[in-house]
Amino acid sequence: MTAPSVPQTTYVLTLSCPNRPGIVAAISGRLAELNANITEAQQFDDRDSTIFFMRIVFEITGGQTGTQQLRDTLAVLGATFSMEWALHDRSVKPKVLLMVSRFDHCLVDLLYRWRIGELSIAPVAIVSNHPRDVFADLDFYGIPFHHLPVTKDTKPAQEARILELFAATGAELVILARYMQVLSNEMAASLSGHCINIHHSFLPGFKGARPYHQAFARGVKLIGATAHYVTRDLDEGPIIEQDVERISHADTPDDLIRKGRDIERRVLACAVRYHIERRTIINGNRTVVFTP
Amino acid sequence: MTAPSVPQTTYVLTLSCPNRPGIVAAISGRLAELNANITEAQQFDDRDSTIFFMRIVFEITGGQTGTQQLRDTLAVLGATFSMEWALHDRSVKPKVLLMVSRFDHCLVDLLYRWRIGELSIAPVAIVSNHPRDVFADLDFYGIPFHHLPVTKDTKPAQEARILELFAATGAELVILARYMQVLSNEMAASLSGHCINIHHSFLPGFKGARPYHQAFARGVKLIGATAHYVTRDLDEGPIIEQDVERISHADTPDDLIRKGRDIERRVLACAVRYHIERRTIINGNRTVVFTP
Amino acid sequence: MTAPSVPQTTYVLTLSCPNRPGIVAAISGRLAELNANITEAQQFDDRDSTIFFMRIVFEITGGQTGTQQLRDTLAVLGATFSMEWALHDRSVKPKVLLMVSRFDHCLVDLLYRWRIGELSIAPVAIVSNHPRDVFADLDFYGIPFHHLPVTKDTKPAQEARILELFAATGAELVILARYMQVLSNEMAASLSGHCINIHHSFLPGFKGARPYHQAFARGVKLIGATAHYVTRDLDEGPIIEQDVERISHADTPDDLIRKGRDIERRVLACAVRYHIERRTIINGNRTVVFTP
Amino acid sequence: MTAPSVPQTTYVLTLSCPNRPGIVAAISGRLAELNANITEAQQFDDRDSTIFFMRIVFEITGGQTGTQQLRDTLAVLGATFSMEWALHDRSVKPKVLLMVSRFDHCLVDLLYRWRIGELSIAPVAIVSNHPRDVFADLDFYGIPFHHLPVTKDTKPAQEARILELFAATGAELVILARYMQVLSNEMAASLSGHCINIHHSFLPGFKGARPYHQAFARGVKLIGATAHYVTRDLDEGPIIEQDVERISHADTPDDLIRKGRDIERRVLACAVRYHIERRTIINGNRTVVFTP
């Protein structure tokens, strides 16, 4: 007779709270009492803000009862330490809504990483202000496509449609994969912490339009890209990841655009990975990123 | 009347032990009981070897009595979990012995970083197989210099002198800052875990002599340097840090040597920093490096 | 009445010859006589081998008559200076044959760059030792696919088929986009200078099989990939491009494989670009690469 | 009887002129007539401005007569093509004036590279707005030191003194090695093209004061440094070289300053090397840099 198999779940817990002695002891003590096995833990004390940040990965058995017990325990800890916390089951793939305009390199890259199982997401919708024809060469592998054109006048209605879609699909993250429309303040606020954008410059350099042309005009020797959470302040959201590449006097704006595609797609993919692995915590206008 | 000032000490605790649930809870629980305030903590579960590694930085009050209490507590924990551990008072600068042959770029760089307070070390001796004249242009700022020439015949005696010096000065680390003599197996074993070498190639490529000439002959497009702990197996010790730079077909061996100097000095300085901040733990023939 | 439009052609001329004074003057003088407008020129004197290398891009008018005149001029120059030279019309897209085994990240990446016009190639065939089913998710956009399975016994016949295909399609370049079969010496010799491979390590480190597992076992802190021309000596061909990424003790072999995919695809794409822009000239077991 | 030794000189010729066919043929033809042996040549056609840029290194015999002949030839070519040109004898070390405020890492680094013969310069003066005591630990190896303090009121007089020194020493380059005073417009104009500054940010991000604190506040993930020619527009001069390093949320402003020192010294040294090897030509508010 074999023992009944015990359901085991891997959770990622992220939290932040005012710093004070005993937080780690309290959390790890409670988790030990629940027979959780901690496999990863990272913490950060922000000396400026005196806020404490933590990410813990642990395995726990007990199925649904165990999960309720865990949530109850965290609720008590949360109250004790005035803690903001989030618990994610690692086996649940985050639902994401992908938005794109005409340039599809980031979209294609994310879809490839998803298709081969590298990026553990569940794309629930692709939204574009351009029609499906623009992406005629692309197989969307059954992901619903929504053409939501936008003009100055229709913007409120279009954004309302996007937010409806976001709610209806149960998405938890919007990825602006070179979506070239500026979100309204209201939309940005609604998606706060749930929307990642790729900006095609090494921010804070070259904000605004046509950053590669700006970089060319200024004669910089490196160009870059920036993935950030979207906030009301355009190009000012908390930065998740950045990278650069070397250019020379002989590179034209078109060369910068070409080199930029490579930087953009790897920076965005990296930022999305950090987000879905729950490695990012927003800290004011900055981020804590617990890199592997 | 003012309160008497309470002595506060910052410690770095590093440890490794067979992995099992409850380690973090036990350690953080005991530290909380001693009113320690944990400011940094990093851990790593090696799934292959099932060994658990941890680095914790904490502040504690209580002076000498407190320290004894802490050590007693760690001794009990160490026995319970079959733990190897080391405790370092962060205010105590590690004594280091610097060894160099003819090329002084790494030595000069380390001395500069020490002199401006960037590298928190206490150099207790500079040893060279070349006489003081070779470094006529250098100010050693009062650090005792020892000329210990070496031939095949005198090597055992010379190495014995170095080990005597190591013991007599209370040094805990030997830095081979481009010391171009191969240590004997006995010497390497004596200094195991306490000796860092900078190898002027991106190991495991180009082991042995004249790596830049080897790199040139092979036509690689990047060259590098490797800082590693010294072991009996030449060029096979646990790697702490590596870096590379781009080269082209137009670079001569002399250009590689020049570019290499920059890589070597920053890689060695980085590895020394990691060591003295107790960020490195040897894991077989590899290292765990808890980077900041 | 408007003037008849004059056909203008842009050529890339690459050459190498024993170095001696007057080469540049002779070439630029003859080109000036033909009213060519030089837009790019790069040269390299290899002091070791005393061979001179040059790449010149120029615009010329005159259509077919002009081209013949140009070729005649180059033939004379070539004889005078014992020169090896090649002339390529920039508007002609090089025909390439793509080979792949199970992992398709490099293939997908190259096809994307081709599809959006970034990589100016004409893929004439995709060859795999695996059947079309393995790539069921991929659209080959009409490029003929050839399933050429291989065993130890059928290898000579299979390679003969590939060479036939190479000849029949008029391809000038074979790209081994993670084709995991070792070519025979005969095949490698037949394709000498016309076959680029991506090796998933930073050569000369970790030659042979499973390089990411080797890198993990050795505990290196950077992993890389190498694009090289294929020669009879496995993993010893002239290197075109290399790049690396940082890893840590926490990265598993699977993490290295994942990070490696990104390095491999950008290194291979870069090497292919250099080749088709005629920026590479083989110099013994090394390459001259006239980067932009 | 041995033949009399023939004096041979290596020259670097840099030039720019309106682009038109035949420039390269004319120059290389005239140089061939003078029996010059071209060892390096790089060119750049700026399609925007239709200006042509070139750098040629060649060996020539004939001593003083030969040089006069060469200069005469270049004068004719210069007039024919409306060319700006400069001819430098490679064996003559450029005289440089080094300026520094309190932080000496760039100064120390440049002096080291000079002392070991890596950087082929002749330092003729070190100028600081701080007294010699501030650099008590430094050996200046006989280079004259000038303490030129500056206040708002004395600035015109102080700058006049610097320009006098520049003229009197025959210096051709001023290196602002972390000289923390803003030059007046007049001074900047006087030194136009002859003054390199190291700015401790990745321009155009974080112009102005305390860039590392700005970078920390913005939460960027990479910091950098920029070496540029000084112009009237503060922080807007033509960029010669830039580089970056990765930082994390855990890095304090002090950590950024520490990491920045490494970037600054290597970026400045690189820019100085490019300048003295005559690899840089100013092109409006940008630079052409013929990298090796």
Tab-separated table of N, CA and C in Angstrom, chain B residues 103-106 108-109 112-113 115-116 118 137-139 141 245 248 250-251 255 258 261-262 265-266 273 277 292, chain D residues 103-106 108-109 112-113 115-116 118 137-139 141 245 248 250-251 255 258 261-262 265-266 273 277 292:
chain	number	residue	atom	x	y	z
B	103	PHE	N	55.352	43.318	-12.967
B	103	PHE	CA	54.271	44.209	-13.417
B	103	PHE	C	53.467	44.692	-12.221
B	104	ASP	N	53.394	45.997	-12.060
B	104	ASP	CA	52.868	46.537	-10.806
B	104	ASP	C	51.480	47.144	-10.915
B	105	HIS	N	50.795	46.976	-12.056
B	105	HIS	CA	49.512	47.680	-12.226
B	105	HIS	C	48.463	47.245	-11.208
B	106	CYS	N	48.403	45.965	-10.895
B	106	CYS	CA	47.414	45.518	-9.908
B	106	CYS	C	47.801	46.005	-8.507
B	108	VAL	N	49.597	48.692	-7.706
B	108	VAL	CA	49.361	50.133	-7.629
B	108	VAL	C	47.863	50.408	-7.464
B	109	ASP	N	47.065	49.675	-8.189
B	109	ASP	CA	45.621	49.877	-8.123
B	109	ASP	C	45.069	49.534	-6.748
B	112	TYR	N	46.090	52.160	-4.251
B	112	TYR	CA	45.309	53.387	-4.392
B	112	TYR	C	43.931	53.237	-3.742
B	113	ARG	N	43.288	52.131	-4.033
B	113	ARG	CA	41.951	51.918	-3.464
B	113	ARG	C	42.012	51.843	-1.930
B	115	ARG	N	44.380	53.391	-0.078
B	115	ARG	CA	44.797	54.691	0.425
B	115	ARG	C	43.622	55.668	0.519
B	116	ILE	N	42.696	55.621	-0.445
B	116	ILE	CA	41.567	56.555	-0.393
B	116	ILE	C	40.402	55.971	0.421
B	118	GLU	N	38.705	53.197	-0.122
B	118	GLU	CA	37.697	52.452	-0.870
B	118	GLU	C	37.721	50.974	-0.514
B	137	ASP	N	59.723	53.821	-8.400
B	137	ASP	CA	58.774	54.923	-8.583
B	137	ASP	C	57.605	54.871	-7.604
B	138	LEU	N	57.496	53.783	-6.855
B	138	LEU	CA	56.304	53.608	-6.019
B	138	LEU	C	56.569	53.952	-4.560
B	139	ASP	N	55.626	54.645	-3.986
B	139	ASP	CA	55.600	54.905	-2.551
B	139	ASP	C	54.769	53.787	-1.919
B	141	TYR	N	54.034	53.728	1.231
B	141	TYR	CA	53.329	54.337	2.357
B	141	TYR	C	53.603	53.591	3.674
B	245	GLU	N	36.939	42.191	-22.397
B	245	GLU	CA	36.837	43.380	-23.254
B	245	GLU	C	36.987	42.968	-24.711
B	248	SER	N	40.073	43.454	-31.583
B	248	SER	CA	39.851	43.281	-33.019
B	248	SER	C	41.091	42.677	-33.663
B	250	ALA	N	43.035	44.042	-35.477
B	250	ALA	CA	44.121	45.016	-35.546
B	250	ALA	C	44.912	45.106	-34.242
B	251	ASP	N	44.422	44.459	-33.191
B	251	ASP	CA	45.132	44.519	-31.909
B	251	ASP	C	46.304	43.539	-31.905
B	255	ASP	N	48.851	45.241	-27.589
B	255	ASP	CA	47.560	45.886	-27.324
B	255	ASP	C	46.737	45.036	-26.347
B	258	ARG	N	48.021	45.562	-22.929
B	258	ARG	CA	47.575	46.870	-22.423
B	258	ARG	C	46.109	46.827	-21.993
B	261	ARG	N	45.615	44.873	-18.793
B	261	ARG	CA	45.935	45.512	-17.513
B	261	ARG	C	44.681	46.106	-16.879
B	262	ASP	N	43.847	46.741	-17.703
B	262	ASP	CA	42.617	47.345	-17.184
B	262	ASP	C	41.654	46.286	-16.650
B	265	ARG	N	43.121	44.628	-13.306
B	265	ARG	CA	43.079	45.391	-12.062
B	265	ARG	C	41.650	45.521	-11.546
B	266	ARG	N	40.674	45.658	-12.449
B	266	ARG	CA	39.319	45.790	-11.916
B	266	ARG	C	38.757	44.449	-11.454
B	273	ARG	N	37.414	42.758	-2.893
B	273	ARG	CA	36.282	43.385	-2.206
B	273	ARG	C	35.260	42.329	-1.782
B	277	GLU	N	34.476	41.551	2.157
B	277	GLU	CA	33.112	41.809	2.624
B	277	GLU	C	32.404	40.489	2.947
B	292	PRO	N	26.373	42.334	-4.137
B	292	PRO	CA	25.501	43.341	-3.513
B	292	PRO	C	24.275	43.611	-4.393
D	103	PHE	N	39.220	65.414	-6.077
D	103	PHE	CA	39.240	63.964	-6.335
D	103	PHE	C	40.331	63.628	-7.344
D	104	ASP	N	41.236	62.768	-6.939
D	104	ASP	CA	42.446	62.585	-7.738
D	104	ASP	C	42.496	61.267	-8.515
D	105	HIS	N	41.388	60.513	-8.568
D	105	HIS	CA	41.473	59.179	-9.182
D	105	HIS	C	41.825	59.236	-10.671
D	106	CYS	N	41.265	60.203	-11.380
D	106	CYS	CA	41.590	60.307	-12.812
D	106	CYS	C	43.027	60.780	-12.993
D	108	VAL	N	45.597	60.365	-10.922
D	108	VAL	CA	46.508	59.274	-10.561
D	108	VAL	C	46.556	58.237	-11.685
D	109	ASP	N	45.404	57.947	-12.242
D	109	ASP	CA	45.332	56.951	-13.304
D	109	ASP	C	46.097	57.411	-14.549
D	112	TYR	N	49.801	57.256	-13.918
D	112	TYR	CA	50.310	55.888	-13.956
D	112	TYR	C	50.488	55.425	-15.399
D	113	ARG	N	49.483	55.652	-16.215
D	113	ARG	CA	49.564	55.213	-17.615
D	113	ARG	C	50.709	55.921	-18.345
D	115	ARG	N	53.504	57.060	-16.786
D	115	ARG	CA	54.757	56.628	-16.186
D	115	ARG	C	55.226	55.292	-16.758
D	116	ILE	N	54.278	54.366	-17.003
D	116	ILE	CA	54.705	53.069	-17.527
D	116	ILE	C	54.789	53.075	-19.065
D	118	GLU	N	52.385	53.709	-21.233
D	118	GLU	CA	51.175	53.296	-21.944
D	118	GLU	C	50.555	54.464	-22.697
D	137	ASP	N	49.919	62.793	-0.685
D	137	ASP	CA	50.305	61.381	-0.887
D	137	ASP	C	50.835	61.106	-2.282
D	138	LEU	N	50.729	62.097	-3.168
D	138	LEU	CA	51.060	61.828	-4.570
D	138	LEU	C	52.439	62.333	-4.939
D	139	ASP	N	53.158	61.516	-5.677
D	139	ASP	CA	54.412	61.908	-6.283
D	139	ASP	C	54.075	62.422	-7.686
D	141	TYR	N	56.352	63.300	-9.839
D	141	TYR	CA	57.479	62.913	-10.699
D	141	TYR	C	58.076	64.106	-11.432
D	245	GLU	N	28.130	51.112	-16.142
D	245	GLU	CA	28.168	49.900	-15.321
D	245	GLU	C	26.819	49.691	-14.662
D	248	SER	N	22.343	48.461	-8.713
D	248	SER	CA	21.086	47.865	-8.252
D	248	SER	C	20.443	48.775	-7.221
D	250	ALA	N	20.207	48.304	-4.279
D	250	ALA	CA	20.933	48.279	-3.012
D	250	ALA	C	22.124	49.231	-3.001
D	251	ASP	N	22.456	49.792	-4.154
D	251	ASP	CA	23.592	50.706	-4.218
D	251	ASP	C	23.194	52.090	-3.706
D	255	ASP	N	27.999	54.226	-3.157
D	255	ASP	CA	28.384	53.109	-4.031
D	255	ASP	C	28.481	53.568	-5.482
D	258	ARG	N	31.677	55.377	-5.950
D	258	ARG	CA	32.785	54.414	-6.011
D	258	ARG	C	32.837	53.718	-7.372
D	261	ARG	N	34.011	56.047	-10.119
D	261	ARG	CA	35.453	56.319	-10.245
D	261	ARG	C	36.091	55.407	-11.278
D	262	ASP	N	35.704	54.130	-11.252
D	262	ASP	CA	36.273	53.185	-12.225
D	262	ASP	C	35.871	53.533	-13.656
D	265	ARG	N	37.686	56.910	-14.828
D	265	ARG	CA	39.109	56.860	-15.168
D	265	ARG	C	39.351	56.108	-16.473
D	266	ARG	N	38.550	55.051	-16.724
D	266	ARG	CA	38.827	54.345	-17.975
D	266	ARG	C	38.264	55.105	-19.177
D	273	ARG	N	43.605	58.887	-25.092
D	273	ARG	CA	44.333	58.043	-26.051
D	273	ARG	C	43.840	58.302	-27.473
D	277	GLU	N	46.278	59.956	-30.328
D	277	GLU	CA	46.575	59.142	-31.506
D	277	GLU	C	45.896	59.728	-32.742
D	292	PRO	N	40.515	51.901	-33.178
D	292	PRO	CA	41.476	50.954	-33.772
D	292	PRO	C	40.764	49.660	-34.171
